[in-house]
Amino acid sequence: MAFPEHFLWGGATAANQLEGAYLEGGKGLSIADVMTCGGKSRFKVDLPAIKPEYQKFLSKMRYVTFEKDGQDGACIAFKQNTYPDHGTPKIVEGEYYPNHEAIDFYHHYKEDIALMAEMGFKAYRMSIAWSRIYPNGDDDAPNEEGLAFYDRVFDELLKYGIEPIVTLSHYEMPLALSMKYQGFANRKLVDIFYKYCATVFERYAGKVKYWLTFNEINSIIHSSYVNAGVFANDRQLSEYASYHQMLASAKVCQLAHEKYPHFKIGCMISSSIPYAYTCKPEDNLEALKSYDLRVNYYSDTMVRGYLPEYKIKDLERRGIKLPIMEEDRAILEKGTVDFISISYYQTSIAAASDDGLKMAEGNMIRHIANPHLKTSEWGWSIDPVGLRYTLNYLYDRYHKPIMIVENGLGAFDTLNEDKTVHDAYRISYLQEHLSEVKKAIEIDGVDVMGYTSWGCIDLVSCSSGQMSKRYGFVYVDRDDDGNGTLARYPKDSFYWYQHIIETNGEEL
């Protein structure tokens, strides 16, 4: 059989995108709690240098609201070059923040986990909201109400035989850490994160085996705030933050390996392979170097245990010197991960020069268009074969087990009068991608541990804040304005995925 007998079939979500209850149970504000819904803010962000065709996608991206010099304002969360100088993120009266209630998993978790069990999930990749455990991040003691909530969630999962896969930091750092320290740009965050991880490791050691340290750690190239709590348009601070995150990940891995040998710790990388635009040597070199700096730097450091030479040279050219201390080398060497996890949504094109080339315009991305690929309603290229290519590339480079923890199609869904959703487009997307995963395992010999589709139930979109950008197997009655009953309705893809899991992927 192509898929291993104990393959981890399931789905994935993030706490800040589905839990809601943003101030219940002793929770503090997170960096996500000041992020709006795309197109719903009363603020306008001036983008005079952006072409009109790209602006229509940027208008659907969510903002971070802030105060500067006594005035309220907003910037694009995933466009660091729009961040203000010396602004302070805050909740602004009159703005809509979809994360505050989201789909209210906090009160619906039993119902939602029962639906996962009905689909036959073997695993559920989720995150812990750091600000539920330490409301301000640097509190002396953890919040017992927050710890107890995740006890209940894990117990419910284990009741159905569903393995929790837990992300420790998934775009939901306590807001106070961003405001007080500039997030991970400050080395103090390494120990603060370590303390948080030590707390949840000890609490859930008997319930959770699989852990991921930082979600899409390389996404800092798009957003230093969402990724690492750095609210500043400053490349040097972003590089400091990335380094401190990888150092923190290594310390946490070392703790797990020494104290909890049954744990498996993974890194999590946003993987988007760039193809060379032509067979020109210059285009191929550009593809290689761009992937090194956008992806490999992060996985090389966390899997191999040292900073790669190509990154050191890049920093030298930029005049940036990382705040490396004497003991750091040993920490990185000893704190390597056990497996690699990835998000995979699209591929890109690289060329030595993009002058005169057609560009792909979408929310979060702008790169050279690939004429051989279709795109989603949000402008993301759809490339199933690219997933097989990516799995082969990573396994050849590291020879570590790989888990696909995000892959899915964001689309507009229609809830019919009989409460059904006919999402054949989603089934087609997932079927094509899983067929390539099967080939990677069966033909290429790649060790793939599991597949958790993003997001298994409709939730707030990370990039746009919209509910209308739906990924789930379960439709949630909620719209972009926060209206709806929050009722849950299985889509056609729910029953399709149920059969895929039941047959262990043999009847794709």
Short mmCIF file of C-alpha atoms in Angstrom, two decimals:
data_model
loop_
_atom_site.label_atom_id
_atom_site.label_comp_id
_atom_site.label_asym_id
_atom_site.label_seq_id
_atom_site.Cartn_x
_atom_site.Cartn_y
_atom_site.Cartn_z
CA MET A 1 0.00 0.00 0.00
CA ALA A 2 1.23 3.48 -0.83
CA PHE A 3 0.14 5.16 2.37
CA PRO A 4 1.65 3.64 5.54
CA GLU A 5 -0.65 1.71 7.82
CA HIS A 6 -0.45 4.33 10.56
CA PHE A 7 -0.56 7.37 8.26
CA LEU A 8 -1.80 10.43 10.15
CA TRP A 9 -4.88 11.53 8.21
CA GLY A 10 -6.61 14.61 9.55
CA GLY A 11 -7.09 18.35 9.41
CA ALA A 12 -5.46 21.51 10.68
CA THR A 13 -6.47 24.82 12.29
CA ALA A 14 -4.96 27.60 14.41
CA ALA A 15 -6.33 28.83 17.72
CA ASN A 16 -6.52 32.48 16.72
CA GLN A 17 -8.57 31.63 13.63
CA LEU A 18 -11.28 29.52 15.24
CA GLU A 19 -11.37 29.65 19.05
CA GLY A 20 -12.92 33.07 19.61
CA ALA A 21 -13.61 33.86 23.29
CA TYR A 22 -10.70 36.26 22.99
CA LEU A 23 -10.96 37.53 26.57
CA GLU A 24 -12.63 34.54 28.26
CA GLY A 25 -10.98 32.18 30.69
CA GLY A 26 -8.26 34.63 31.68
CA LYS A 27 -6.87 34.95 28.15
CA GLY A 28 -4.81 38.03 27.30
CA LEU A 29 -4.77 39.91 24.00
CA SER A 30 -2.73 38.35 21.21
CA ILE A 31 -1.13 39.97 18.18
CA ALA A 32 -4.03 38.56 16.10
CA ASP A 33 -6.64 40.35 18.20
CA VAL A 34 -5.84 43.71 16.58
CA MET A 35 -6.19 42.40 13.00
CA THR A 36 -9.22 43.35 10.91
CA CYS A 37 -11.23 41.67 8.15
CA GLY A 38 -10.03 42.51 4.63
CA GLY A 39 -12.09 45.26 2.99
CA LYS A 40 -14.04 45.98 6.20
CA SER A 41 -11.79 48.57 7.85
CA ARG A 42 -12.65 52.27 7.81
CA PHE A 43 -8.96 53.00 7.28
CA LYS A 44 -7.24 53.27 3.91
CA VAL A 45 -3.59 52.39 3.38
CA ASP A 46 -1.86 54.51 0.76
CA LEU A 47 -0.10 52.35 -1.84
CA PRO A 48 0.87 54.78 -4.61
CA ALA A 49 3.59 52.55 -6.09
CA ILE A 50 1.36 49.48 -6.44
CA LYS A 51 -0.23 48.68 -9.79
CA PRO A 52 -4.07 48.76 -9.85
CA GLU A 53 -4.38 45.06 -10.74
CA TYR A 54 -2.45 44.15 -7.58
CA GLN A 55 -4.27 46.69 -5.39
CA LYS A 56 -7.56 44.83 -5.85
CA PHE A 57 -6.02 41.84 -4.08
CA LEU A 58 -4.34 43.96 -1.40
CA SER A 59 -7.72 45.50 -0.62
CA LYS A 60 -8.85 42.04 0.53
CA MET A 61 -5.97 41.66 2.98
CA ARG A 62 -6.39 42.33 6.68
CA TYR A 63 -4.97 45.32 8.53
CA VAL A 64 -3.25 45.76 11.88
CA THR A 65 -4.77 48.75 13.69
CA PHE A 66 -2.47 50.98 15.73
CA GLU A 67 -2.01 54.30 17.47
CA LYS A 68 0.71 56.77 16.60
CA ASP A 69 1.11 60.26 18.04
CA GLY A 70 -2.40 60.09 19.48
CA GLN A 71 -3.96 59.15 16.12
CA ASP A 72 -5.45 55.80 15.12
CA GLY A 73 -4.31 54.16 11.90
CA ALA A 74 -3.85 50.85 10.09
CA CYS A 75 -1.29 48.98 7.98
CA ILE A 76 -1.41 45.77 5.96
CA ALA A 77 -0.58 42.85 8.24
CA PHE A 78 1.37 40.88 5.62
CA LYS A 79 3.09 43.86 3.99
CA GLN A 80 5.86 44.93 6.33
CA ASN A 81 6.73 47.96 4.19
CA THR A 82 3.40 49.53 5.19
CA TYR A 83 4.18 49.42 8.93
CA PRO A 84 4.48 52.84 10.61
CA ASP A 85 7.50 54.17 12.47
CA HIS A 86 6.91 54.05 16.24
CA GLY A 87 3.29 52.87 16.11
CA THR A 88 1.61 50.79 18.84
CA PRO A 89 -0.84 48.01 17.88
CA LYS A 90 -4.22 48.41 19.59
CA ILE A 91 -7.94 47.66 19.34
CA VAL A 92 -9.66 50.68 17.77
CA GLU A 93 -13.28 51.49 18.52
CA GLY A 94 -15.59 50.90 15.58
CA GLU A 95 -13.39 48.31 13.86
CA TYR A 96 -14.42 44.69 13.31
CA TYR A 97 -11.95 42.05 14.51
CA PRO A 98 -13.10 38.61 13.30
CA ASN A 99 -10.76 36.66 15.61
CA HIS A 100 -12.61 37.92 18.68
CA GLU A 101 -15.41 35.41 18.14
CA ALA A 102 -14.25 33.51 15.04
CA ILE A 103 -16.31 30.28 14.89
CA ASP A 104 -16.39 29.98 18.69
CA PHE A 105 -14.55 26.67 18.91
CA TYR A 106 -13.98 27.58 22.57
CA HIS A 107 -17.62 26.71 23.25
CA HIS A 108 -18.19 24.31 20.32
CA TYR A 109 -15.10 22.11 20.59
CA LYS A 110 -17.03 18.95 21.52
CA GLU A 111 -19.32 19.32 18.52
CA ASP A 112 -16.41 20.07 16.20
CA ILE A 113 -14.25 17.20 17.42
CA ALA A 114 -17.23 14.84 17.03
CA LEU A 115 -17.40 15.89 13.37
CA MET A 116 -13.68 15.19 13.00
CA ALA A 117 -14.23 11.76 14.51
CA GLU A 118 -17.12 11.13 12.13
CA MET A 119 -14.75 11.81 9.22
CA GLY A 120 -12.36 9.28 10.75
CA PHE A 121 -9.53 11.65 11.65
CA LYS A 122 -6.41 9.96 12.96
CA ALA A 123 -4.83 13.32 13.86
CA TYR A 124 -5.75 16.95 14.42
CA ARG A 125 -3.12 19.63 14.01
CA MET A 126 -4.04 22.58 16.24
CA SER A 127 -2.29 25.29 18.20
CA ILE A 128 -2.26 26.48 21.76
CA ALA A 129 -3.03 30.16 22.19
CA TRP A 130 0.07 31.32 24.07
CA SER A 131 -1.93 34.19 25.62
CA ARG A 132 -4.35 31.68 27.21
CA ILE A 133 -1.45 30.18 29.13
CA TYR A 134 0.54 33.35 29.87
CA PRO A 135 -1.82 36.30 29.22
CA ASN A 136 1.03 38.83 29.05
CA GLY A 137 3.69 36.38 27.98
CA ASP A 138 6.08 37.16 30.83
CA ASP A 139 3.71 36.48 33.74
CA ASP A 140 5.18 34.78 36.80
CA ALA A 141 2.66 31.93 36.78
CA PRO A 142 0.51 30.34 34.08
CA ASN A 143 -3.24 30.82 33.80
CA GLU A 144 -4.90 27.68 35.14
CA GLU A 145 -8.16 28.31 33.24
CA GLY A 146 -6.29 28.29 29.96
CA LEU A 147 -4.39 25.11 30.83
CA ALA A 148 -7.64 23.42 31.85
CA PHE A 149 -9.30 24.35 28.55
CA TYR A 150 -6.67 22.48 26.52
CA ASP A 151 -6.89 19.55 28.94
CA ARG A 152 -10.54 19.29 27.94
CA VAL A 153 -9.75 19.59 24.23
CA PHE A 154 -7.03 16.94 24.34
CA ASP A 155 -9.20 14.60 26.40
CA GLU A 156 -11.99 14.96 23.85
CA LEU A 157 -9.61 14.18 20.98
CA LEU A 158 -8.11 11.17 22.72
CA LYS A 159 -11.60 9.87 23.51
CA TYR A 160 -12.03 9.37 19.77
CA GLY A 161 -8.48 8.12 19.20
CA ILE A 162 -7.41 11.34 17.46
CA GLU A 163 -3.73 12.22 17.88
CA PRO A 164 -3.13 15.90 18.72
CA ILE A 165 -0.37 17.61 16.72
CA VAL A 166 0.27 20.86 18.56
CA THR A 167 1.84 24.04 17.22
CA LEU A 168 3.36 26.02 20.07
CA SER A 169 3.35 29.40 18.33
CA HIS A 170 0.96 29.96 15.43
CA TYR A 171 0.70 33.71 14.83
CA GLU A 172 -0.76 34.35 18.30
CA MET A 173 2.01 35.72 20.49
CA PRO A 174 0.73 37.70 23.50
CA LEU A 175 0.35 41.29 22.32
CA ALA A 176 2.13 42.55 25.43
CA LEU A 177 5.36 40.85 24.28
CA SER A 178 5.22 42.73 20.99
CA MET A 179 4.59 46.05 22.70
CA LYS A 180 7.09 45.60 25.53
CA TYR A 181 9.99 43.87 23.77
CA GLN A 182 9.38 44.19 19.98
CA GLY A 183 8.69 40.46 20.00
CA PHE A 184 11.45 38.06 19.05
CA ALA A 185 13.74 40.89 17.98
CA ASN A 186 14.62 40.86 21.69
CA ARG A 187 16.65 37.89 22.97
CA LYS A 188 14.58 37.87 26.18
CA LEU A 189 11.84 36.18 24.15
CA VAL A 190 13.97 33.03 23.87
CA ASP A 191 13.68 32.35 27.58
CA ILE A 192 10.08 33.58 27.77
CA PHE A 193 9.09 31.13 25.02
CA TYR A 194 11.10 28.37 26.68
CA LYS A 195 9.21 28.90 29.94
CA TYR A 196 5.86 28.72 28.14
CA CYS A 197 6.88 25.52 26.33
CA ALA A 198 8.20 23.93 29.52
CA THR A 199 4.83 24.63 31.14
CA VAL A 200 2.72 22.99 28.43
CA PHE A 201 5.17 20.10 27.94
CA GLU A 202 4.90 19.22 31.62
CA ARG A 203 1.12 19.65 31.68
CA TYR A 204 0.33 17.63 28.55
CA ALA A 205 3.20 15.12 28.47
CA GLY A 206 0.76 12.23 28.73
CA LYS A 207 -1.61 13.58 26.09
CA VAL A 208 0.47 15.07 23.27
CA LYS A 209 3.30 13.36 21.39
CA TYR A 210 3.77 15.55 18.30
CA TRP A 211 4.80 19.20 18.62
CA LEU A 212 5.71 21.94 16.14
CA THR A 213 7.66 24.91 17.43
CA PHE A 214 6.84 27.87 15.14
CA ASN A 215 4.26 27.96 12.37
CA GLU A 216 5.68 28.87 8.96
CA ILE A 217 8.79 30.32 10.59
CA ASN A 218 9.98 31.67 7.21
CA SER A 219 6.83 33.77 6.72
CA ILE A 220 8.71 36.58 8.42
CA ILE A 221 9.79 37.60 4.92
CA HIS A 222 6.19 38.81 4.49
CA SER A 223 5.34 39.96 8.00
CA SER A 224 7.60 40.46 10.99
CA TYR A 225 4.57 41.34 13.13
CA VAL A 226 2.32 38.36 12.38
CA ASN A 227 5.25 35.96 12.47
CA ALA A 228 7.35 37.29 15.36
CA GLY A 229 5.64 40.28 16.97
CA VAL A 230 8.06 42.83 15.47
CA PHE A 231 5.96 45.89 14.62
CA ALA A 232 8.56 47.79 12.64
CA ASN A 233 9.63 48.08 9.01
CA ASP A 234 13.19 47.13 9.85
CA ARG A 235 15.03 44.30 8.08
CA GLN A 236 17.67 44.04 10.80
CA LEU A 237 15.07 43.51 13.53
CA SER A 238 13.39 40.86 11.36
CA GLU A 239 16.67 39.00 10.98
CA TYR A 240 17.27 39.19 14.73
CA ALA A 241 13.77 37.81 15.32
CA SER A 242 14.27 34.88 12.93
CA TYR A 243 17.53 33.99 14.58
CA HIS A 244 16.04 34.16 18.08
CA GLN A 245 13.08 31.99 17.00
CA MET A 246 15.40 29.29 15.68
CA LEU A 247 17.49 29.51 18.83
CA ALA A 248 14.32 29.19 20.93
CA SER A 249 13.20 26.22 18.83
CA ALA A 250 16.55 24.51 19.44
CA LYS A 251 16.36 25.05 23.22
CA VAL A 252 12.84 23.65 23.28
CA CYS A 253 13.87 20.63 21.17
CA GLN A 254 16.73 19.95 23.55
CA LEU A 255 14.38 20.13 26.53
CA ALA A 256 11.97 17.69 24.89
CA HIS A 257 14.66 15.20 23.94
CA GLU A 258 16.22 15.21 27.41
CA LYS A 259 13.06 15.17 29.54
CA TYR A 260 10.36 13.69 27.27
CA PRO A 261 12.02 11.15 24.97
CA HIS A 262 8.66 9.99 23.60
CA PHE A 263 8.02 13.44 22.11
CA LYS A 264 8.54 14.11 18.41
CA ILE A 265 9.39 17.74 17.64
CA GLY A 266 9.11 19.25 14.18
CA CYS A 267 9.83 22.52 12.46
CA MET A 268 7.15 24.03 10.21
CA ILE A 269 8.07 25.65 6.91
CA SER A 270 5.99 27.45 4.31
CA SER A 271 7.21 25.74 1.16
CA SER A 272 6.79 27.29 -2.27
CA ILE A 273 9.32 25.89 -4.75
CA PRO A 274 10.40 28.41 -7.41
CA TYR A 275 10.77 27.08 -10.93
CA ALA A 276 13.29 28.74 -13.24
CA TYR A 277 11.49 30.81 -15.90
CA THR A 278 13.76 29.43 -18.66
CA CYS A 279 16.71 27.08 -19.01
CA LYS A 280 19.05 30.06 -18.94
CA PRO A 281 21.72 29.47 -16.29
CA GLU A 282 20.96 32.87 -14.74
CA ASP A 283 17.29 31.99 -14.21
CA ASN A 284 18.19 28.67 -12.63
CA LEU A 285 20.70 30.30 -10.33
CA GLU A 286 18.05 32.85 -9.30
CA ALA A 287 15.63 30.02 -8.49
CA LEU A 288 18.26 28.27 -6.37
CA LYS A 289 19.34 31.36 -4.44
CA SER A 290 15.80 32.64 -3.86
CA TYR A 291 14.73 29.30 -2.37
CA ASP A 292 17.85 29.22 -0.20
CA LEU A 293 17.04 32.59 1.36
CA ARG A 294 13.24 32.24 1.53
CA VAL A 295 13.02 28.64 2.74
CA ASN A 296 16.22 26.62 3.10
CA TYR A 297 17.87 29.00 5.56
CA TYR A 298 15.24 28.21 8.17
CA SER A 299 15.01 24.45 7.62
CA ASP A 300 18.80 24.09 7.21
CA THR A 301 19.35 25.72 10.60
CA MET A 302 16.69 23.72 12.45
CA VAL A 303 17.36 20.36 10.78
CA ARG A 304 21.15 20.51 10.35
CA GLY A 305 21.91 22.57 13.44
CA TYR A 306 24.00 25.43 12.08
CA LEU A 307 23.65 28.67 10.11
CA PRO A 308 24.33 28.02 6.40
CA GLU A 309 27.16 29.88 4.70
CA TYR A 310 24.98 31.39 1.96
CA LYS A 311 22.91 33.19 4.62
CA ILE A 312 25.96 34.44 6.49
CA LYS A 313 27.23 35.96 3.24
CA ASP A 314 23.85 37.51 2.49
CA LEU A 315 23.79 39.17 5.91
CA GLU A 316 27.33 40.45 5.43
CA ARG A 317 26.33 42.13 2.17
CA ARG A 318 23.40 43.79 3.95
CA GLY A 319 25.59 44.99 6.80
CA ILE A 320 23.64 42.96 9.36
CA LYS A 321 25.42 41.16 12.18
CA LEU A 322 23.30 38.68 14.09
CA PRO A 323 23.38 38.89 17.91
CA ILE A 324 25.11 35.51 18.26
CA MET A 325 26.43 34.58 21.70
CA GLU A 326 29.19 32.10 22.46
CA GLU A 327 26.91 29.34 23.67
CA ASP A 328 24.53 29.53 20.69
CA ARG A 329 26.43 27.16 18.40
CA ALA A 330 26.10 24.26 20.84
CA ILE A 331 22.40 25.04 21.37
CA LEU A 332 21.67 24.90 17.63
CA GLU A 333 23.71 21.71 17.19
CA LYS A 334 21.97 19.86 20.02
CA GLY A 335 18.45 21.13 19.32
CA THR A 336 17.67 19.75 15.88
CA VAL A 337 14.15 18.62 15.00
CA ASP A 338 12.91 15.04 14.55
CA PHE A 339 10.79 15.69 11.47
CA ILE A 340 9.87 18.40 8.99
CA SER A 341 6.36 19.73 8.55
CA ILE A 342 5.26 21.98 5.72
CA SER A 343 2.44 24.07 4.42
CA TYR A 344 2.01 23.76 0.68
CA TYR A 345 -0.35 25.86 -1.41
CA GLN A 346 1.48 26.97 -4.54
CA THR A 347 4.72 27.25 -6.49
CA SER A 348 6.35 30.31 -8.04
CA ILE A 349 8.60 31.35 -10.91
CA ALA A 350 12.09 32.84 -10.63
CA ALA A 351 14.02 34.80 -13.26
CA ALA A 352 17.17 36.87 -13.27
CA SER A 353 15.00 39.75 -14.52
CA ASP A 354 11.21 40.05 -14.60
CA ASP A 355 11.17 43.03 -16.96
CA GLY A 356 8.33 42.63 -19.46
CA LEU A 357 7.08 39.37 -17.93
CA LYS A 358 3.45 38.80 -16.99
CA MET A 359 2.96 38.86 -13.23
CA ALA A 360 0.68 36.72 -11.09
CA GLU A 361 -1.35 39.01 -8.85
CA GLY A 362 -2.89 37.61 -5.70
CA ASN A 363 -3.31 38.35 -2.04
CA MET A 364 0.00 37.77 -0.24
CA ILE A 365 1.91 37.10 -3.46
CA ARG A 366 3.15 38.86 -6.55
CA HIS A 367 5.48 36.91 -8.78
CA ILE A 368 5.96 35.87 -12.39
CA ALA A 369 2.88 34.11 -13.78
CA ASN A 370 3.11 30.43 -14.69
CA PRO A 371 1.10 29.96 -17.93
CA HIS A 372 0.78 26.22 -17.30
CA LEU A 373 -1.15 26.56 -14.04
CA LYS A 374 -4.64 27.64 -13.02
CA THR A 375 -5.16 29.95 -10.05
CA SER A 376 -7.59 30.07 -7.14
CA GLU A 377 -10.12 32.86 -6.61
CA TRP A 378 -7.47 34.58 -4.49
CA GLY A 379 -4.81 34.40 -7.18
CA TRP A 380 -2.82 31.46 -5.78
CA SER A 381 -1.38 29.07 -8.38
CA ILE A 382 -2.65 25.48 -8.22
CA ASP A 383 0.14 22.96 -8.75
CA PRO A 384 -0.41 19.38 -7.48
CA VAL A 385 2.76 18.07 -9.16
CA GLY A 386 4.69 20.78 -7.33
CA LEU A 387 3.80 19.06 -4.05
CA ARG A 388 5.47 15.84 -5.20
CA TYR A 389 8.45 17.89 -6.37
CA THR A 390 8.64 19.60 -2.97
CA LEU A 391 8.45 16.33 -1.02
CA ASN A 392 11.26 14.85 -3.11
CA TYR A 393 13.39 17.95 -2.72
CA LEU A 394 13.03 18.05 1.08
CA TYR A 395 13.55 14.32 1.60
CA ASP A 396 16.63 14.29 -0.61
CA ARG A 397 18.08 17.31 1.24
CA TYR A 398 17.42 16.16 4.82
CA HIS A 399 16.28 12.51 4.81
CA LYS A 400 13.89 13.25 7.67
CA PRO A 401 10.23 12.22 7.85
CA ILE A 402 7.87 14.84 6.40
CA MET A 403 4.38 15.78 7.52
CA ILE A 404 2.11 17.90 5.30
CA VAL A 405 0.26 19.96 7.90
CA GLU A 406 -1.36 22.53 5.59
CA ASN A 407 -2.76 22.11 2.10
CA GLY A 408 -6.15 23.18 0.88
CA LEU A 409 -8.26 25.38 -1.36
CA GLY A 410 -9.74 28.68 -0.25
CA ALA A 411 -12.96 29.23 -2.22
CA PHE A 412 -16.39 30.83 -2.11
CA ASP A 413 -18.92 28.18 -1.03
CA THR A 414 -22.71 28.30 -1.34
CA LEU A 415 -24.95 26.91 1.40
CA ASN A 416 -28.03 25.59 -0.35
CA GLU A 417 -31.57 25.73 1.03
CA ASP A 418 -31.31 22.08 2.10
CA LYS A 419 -28.11 22.98 4.05
CA THR A 420 -25.80 21.17 1.65
CA VAL A 421 -22.63 22.49 0.04
CA HIS A 422 -21.57 21.00 -3.29
CA ASP A 423 -17.82 21.68 -3.37
CA ALA A 424 -16.64 19.44 -6.19
CA TYR A 425 -13.84 21.97 -6.88
CA ARG A 426 -12.38 21.31 -3.44
CA ILE A 427 -12.62 17.55 -3.86
CA SER A 428 -10.83 17.84 -7.20
CA TYR A 429 -8.09 20.00 -5.69
CA LEU A 430 -7.46 17.63 -2.77
CA GLN A 431 -7.71 14.50 -4.92
CA GLU A 432 -5.09 15.82 -7.33
CA HIS A 433 -2.71 16.81 -4.53
CA LEU A 434 -3.13 13.56 -2.61
CA SER A 435 -2.50 11.58 -5.80
CA GLU A 436 0.89 13.28 -6.03
CA VAL A 437 1.60 12.54 -2.36
CA LYS A 438 0.82 8.90 -3.08
CA LYS A 439 3.31 8.91 -5.98
CA ALA A 440 5.97 10.51 -3.79
CA ILE A 441 5.57 7.67 -1.28
CA GLU A 442 5.01 4.74 -3.64
CA ILE A 443 7.26 5.63 -6.57
CA ASP A 444 9.86 7.96 -5.07
CA GLY A 445 10.24 6.42 -1.60
CA VAL A 446 9.63 9.63 0.35
CA ASP A 447 8.84 9.08 4.05
CA VAL A 448 5.59 11.02 4.51
CA MET A 449 4.13 10.73 8.02
CA GLY A 450 0.76 12.35 7.56
CA TYR A 451 -1.54 14.84 5.86
CA THR A 452 -3.70 17.37 7.69
CA SER A 453 -5.76 19.45 5.31
CA TRP A 454 -6.14 23.17 6.03
CA GLY A 455 -8.54 24.13 7.61
CA CYS A 456 -10.76 21.18 8.22
CA ILE A 457 -13.64 23.39 9.33
CA ASP A 458 -14.39 26.89 8.00
CA LEU A 459 -12.50 29.51 9.98
CA VAL A 460 -11.19 33.06 9.75
CA SER A 461 -8.70 33.43 6.90
CA CYS A 462 -5.20 34.26 8.09
CA SER A 463 -4.32 36.52 5.16
CA SER A 464 -7.66 38.27 4.63
CA GLY A 465 -9.62 37.81 7.85
CA GLN A 466 -12.60 36.74 5.75
CA MET A 467 -14.99 33.90 6.47
CA SER A 468 -15.96 33.84 2.80
CA LYS A 469 -12.53 32.42 1.94
CA ARG A 470 -13.53 28.93 3.00
CA TYR A 471 -11.30 25.85 3.26
CA GLY A 472 -13.24 23.45 5.43
CA PHE A 473 -15.03 20.15 5.07
CA VAL A 474 -17.62 21.68 7.40
CA TYR A 475 -19.52 24.87 6.55
CA VAL A 476 -19.92 27.32 9.43
CA ASP A 477 -22.79 29.80 9.22
CA ARG A 478 -20.79 32.98 9.64
CA ASP A 479 -20.14 35.82 7.20
CA ASP A 480 -17.48 38.51 6.76
CA ASP A 481 -19.46 40.94 8.93
CA GLY A 482 -19.73 38.54 11.86
CA ASN A 483 -23.37 37.59 11.20
CA GLY A 484 -24.72 34.05 11.34
CA THR A 485 -25.90 31.31 13.64
CA LEU A 486 -22.53 29.48 13.82
CA ALA A 487 -24.36 26.27 12.88
CA ARG A 488 -22.18 23.56 11.33
CA TYR A 489 -23.07 21.74 8.08
CA PRO A 490 -20.94 18.99 6.43
CA LYS A 491 -20.05 19.66 2.79
CA ASP A 492 -19.78 17.06 0.03
CA SER A 493 -16.03 17.04 0.65
CA PHE A 494 -16.72 15.87 4.23
CA TYR A 495 -18.03 12.53 2.98
CA TRP A 496 -15.37 12.28 0.26
CA TYR A 497 -12.56 12.73 2.81
CA GLN A 498 -14.28 10.29 5.15
CA HIS A 499 -13.99 7.63 2.43
CA ILE A 500 -10.36 8.54 1.67
CA ILE A 501 -9.42 7.99 5.32
CA GLU A 502 -11.51 4.83 5.59
CA THR A 503 -9.65 3.30 2.62
CA ASN A 504 -6.26 4.76 3.68
CA GLY A 505 -6.01 6.67 0.42
CA GLU A 506 -6.31 3.61 -1.81
CA GLU A 507 -9.49 4.87 -3.51
CA LEU A 508 -8.51 8.41 -4.47
#
